[in-house]
Amino acid sequence: MAVTSSKGGRAELMQLLEKLEIRSQVVEHPAVFTVEEMMPHVGHLVGAHSKNLFLRDKKKKGLWLVTTLAEREVNLGDLGKKLSVSGGLRFADEDVMIDTLNVAQGCCTPLALFNDKDRKVQFILDDDFINGGHEQIFFHPMVNEATLGMSPQDFLKFLEAIEHKPTLISFQ
């Protein structure tokens, strides 16, 4: 079932998850802007926690959302080569993220892909989220004042519904 959406925020995301019959666990916490700030609030939750990078190519023609396990180090040069991106990858401007995903810095999340109705963003997902044996995987629900957990299978169901098939890559 494909889902089309106008630009939505947290409430619209939660409505979509409910419509898709996706069970989720939400933990509220103070606003956080880095993984290091987040982990004291959610580190007790068993599962895979995420780090999200919103990137563009040198010529500003392509956009990528890269979601890895929180503890991973990502070398943008190596990743650009792995993805065959001419000129390499750089961080995209915040205004591009707001226009495309309807989230600001510190709130980047693959759950915001439901706002990318024009499918401008290529989604790169750490293979370990799906194949790492995690019962729960965790992302911000459009805001950096909460963390939402769901099963990897439900996350794939969400991505299928919004027509954003991930490219799985091993970051190990």
Short mmCIF file of C-alpha atoms in Angstrom, two decimals:
data_model
loop_
_atom_site.label_atom_id
_atom_site.label_comp_id
_atom_site.label_asym_id
_atom_site.label_seq_id
_atom_site.Cartn_x
_atom_site.Cartn_y
_atom_site.Cartn_z
CA MET A 1 0.00 0.00 0.00
CA ALA A 2 1.65 3.22 -1.12
CA VAL A 3 1.15 6.26 1.05
CA THR A 4 1.31 9.79 -0.24
CA SER A 5 1.68 12.60 2.22
CA SER A 6 1.82 16.33 2.41
CA LYS A 7 4.53 17.66 4.70
CA GLY A 8 3.83 16.20 8.09
CA GLY A 9 5.24 16.32 11.57
CA ARG A 10 5.20 14.01 14.55
CA ALA A 11 1.40 13.77 14.81
CA GLU A 12 1.08 12.84 11.14
CA LEU A 13 3.86 10.27 11.51
CA MET A 14 2.13 8.65 14.48
CA GLN A 15 -1.16 8.56 12.55
CA LEU A 16 0.58 6.85 9.64
CA LEU A 17 2.19 4.25 11.92
CA GLU A 18 -1.22 3.57 13.48
CA LYS A 19 -2.81 3.25 10.03
CA LEU A 20 -0.10 0.74 9.06
CA GLU A 21 -0.71 -1.14 12.35
CA ILE A 22 2.89 -0.61 13.42
CA ARG A 23 3.44 -0.92 17.15
CA SER A 24 5.94 1.52 18.56
CA GLN A 25 7.43 2.51 21.88
CA VAL A 26 8.08 6.23 22.45
CA VAL A 27 10.36 7.64 25.14
CA GLU A 28 10.19 11.38 25.78
CA HIS A 29 13.41 13.15 26.80
CA PRO A 30 15.01 16.61 26.71
CA ALA A 31 16.01 17.94 23.29
CA VAL A 32 19.26 16.37 22.06
CA PHE A 33 21.42 17.29 19.10
CA THR A 34 24.02 14.53 19.09
CA VAL A 35 24.17 10.81 19.75
CA GLU A 36 26.32 11.55 22.80
CA GLU A 37 23.59 13.80 24.25
CA MET A 38 20.89 11.22 23.46
CA MET A 39 22.39 8.06 24.93
CA PRO A 40 22.07 8.97 28.64
CA HIS A 41 18.30 9.21 28.06
CA VAL A 42 17.78 6.12 25.90
CA GLY A 43 20.83 3.92 26.41
CA HIS A 44 18.80 1.65 28.68
CA LEU A 45 16.52 0.72 25.76
CA VAL A 46 17.66 -2.60 24.32
CA GLY A 47 18.10 -2.50 20.56
CA ALA A 48 19.84 -0.61 17.77
CA HIS A 49 20.11 3.17 18.19
CA SER A 50 20.66 5.35 15.15
CA LYS A 51 22.88 8.11 13.83
CA ASN A 52 21.56 9.96 10.77
CA LEU A 53 23.49 11.96 8.19
CA PHE A 54 21.73 14.07 5.54
CA LEU A 55 24.16 14.41 2.63
CA ARG A 56 24.49 15.82 -0.86
CA ASP A 57 27.00 15.43 -3.67
CA LYS A 58 29.49 18.12 -4.69
CA LYS A 59 27.28 19.37 -7.55
CA LYS A 60 24.18 19.47 -5.30
CA LYS A 61 22.28 17.16 -7.64
CA GLY A 62 21.71 14.20 -5.34
CA LEU A 63 20.55 13.77 -1.74
CA TRP A 64 21.21 10.86 0.62
CA LEU A 65 19.98 10.02 4.08
CA VAL A 66 22.47 7.67 5.71
CA THR A 67 21.34 5.86 8.85
CA THR A 68 23.92 3.86 10.78
CA LEU A 69 24.20 2.37 14.22
CA ALA A 70 24.85 5.16 16.72
CA GLU A 71 28.35 3.97 17.55
CA ARG A 72 29.58 3.78 13.94
CA GLU A 73 32.19 6.12 12.53
CA VAL A 74 31.36 7.17 8.97
CA ASN A 75 34.07 8.34 6.59
CA LEU A 76 32.28 10.43 3.95
CA GLY A 77 35.10 9.94 1.43
CA ASP A 78 34.96 6.16 1.71
CA LEU A 79 31.16 6.17 1.63
CA GLY A 80 31.12 8.36 -1.49
CA LYS A 81 33.42 5.90 -3.24
CA LYS A 82 31.30 2.93 -2.10
CA LEU A 83 28.20 4.63 -3.54
CA SER A 84 30.07 5.80 -6.69
CA VAL A 85 29.23 9.45 -6.00
CA SER A 86 31.23 11.69 -8.31
CA GLY A 87 33.00 14.37 -6.29
CA GLY A 88 32.15 12.75 -2.97
CA LEU A 89 29.60 13.44 -0.27
CA ARG A 90 29.11 16.50 1.94
CA PHE A 91 26.57 17.52 4.54
CA ALA A 92 23.50 19.12 2.96
CA ASP A 93 22.34 22.54 4.09
CA GLU A 94 19.69 22.61 6.80
CA ASP A 95 17.23 24.47 4.54
CA VAL A 96 17.39 21.59 2.06
CA MET A 97 16.63 19.11 4.86
CA ILE A 98 13.70 21.23 6.02
CA ASP A 99 12.34 21.57 2.47
CA THR A 100 12.75 17.88 1.68
CA LEU A 101 12.11 16.06 4.96
CA ASN A 102 10.40 18.73 7.10
CA VAL A 103 12.94 18.34 9.91
CA ALA A 104 15.74 20.57 11.17
CA GLN A 105 19.24 19.73 12.37
CA GLY A 106 19.17 17.44 15.36
CA CYS A 107 15.85 15.92 14.25
CA CYS A 108 17.00 14.03 11.14
CA THR A 109 15.39 10.61 10.99
CA PRO A 110 14.51 8.02 8.36
CA LEU A 111 10.92 8.32 9.59
CA ALA A 112 10.89 11.77 7.93
CA LEU A 113 11.19 10.08 4.53
CA PHE A 114 7.38 10.01 4.49
CA ASN A 115 7.64 13.73 3.69
CA ASP A 116 9.86 13.08 0.64
CA LYS A 117 6.93 12.52 -1.68
CA ASP A 118 9.02 13.38 -4.76
CA ARG A 119 11.51 10.62 -3.81
CA LYS A 120 14.51 12.97 -4.03
CA VAL A 121 16.39 11.28 -1.18
CA GLN A 122 18.24 8.01 -1.58
CA PHE A 123 18.10 6.06 1.68
CA ILE A 124 21.25 4.24 2.79
CA LEU A 125 20.69 1.97 5.78
CA ASP A 126 23.24 0.16 7.89
CA ASP A 127 22.58 -3.53 7.17
CA ASP A 128 22.86 -4.27 10.89
CA PHE A 129 19.47 -2.63 11.58
CA ILE A 130 17.72 -5.32 9.55
CA ASN A 131 20.05 -8.30 9.79
CA GLY A 132 21.70 -7.73 13.17
CA GLY A 133 19.17 -9.66 15.26
CA HIS A 134 17.75 -6.57 17.00
CA GLU A 135 14.23 -6.82 18.40
CA GLN A 136 13.84 -3.01 18.38
CA ILE A 137 15.41 -0.23 16.35
CA PHE A 138 15.24 3.39 17.47
CA PHE A 139 14.83 6.73 15.67
CA HIS A 140 13.60 10.25 16.44
CA PRO A 141 9.89 10.66 15.60
CA MET A 142 10.42 13.94 13.67
CA VAL A 143 11.55 15.75 16.84
CA ASN A 144 14.69 15.45 18.95
CA GLU A 145 12.71 15.42 22.19
CA ALA A 146 11.68 11.79 21.86
CA THR A 147 12.92 8.42 20.62
CA LEU A 148 10.68 5.87 18.93
CA GLY A 149 11.34 2.15 18.77
CA MET A 150 9.82 -0.46 16.48
CA SER A 151 10.72 -3.87 15.13
CA PRO A 152 12.96 -4.09 12.05
CA GLN A 153 10.09 -5.82 10.22
CA ASP A 154 7.71 -2.95 11.00
CA PHE A 155 10.34 -0.44 9.85
CA LEU A 156 10.59 -2.26 6.50
CA LYS A 157 6.77 -2.22 6.31
CA PHE A 158 6.84 1.56 6.88
CA LEU A 159 9.48 2.06 4.16
CA GLU A 160 7.49 -0.05 1.71
CA ALA A 161 4.34 1.97 2.41
CA ILE A 162 6.12 5.26 1.67
CA GLU A 163 7.95 3.76 -1.32
CA HIS A 164 11.45 4.36 0.00
CA LYS A 165 13.37 1.12 -0.46
CA PRO A 166 16.64 1.28 1.46
CA THR A 167 20.03 0.44 0.06
CA LEU A 168 21.54 -1.82 2.73
CA ILE A 169 25.28 -1.38 3.30
CA SER A 170 27.61 -3.00 5.78
CA PHE A 171 29.48 -0.36 7.78
CA GLN A 172 31.55 -2.87 9.76
#
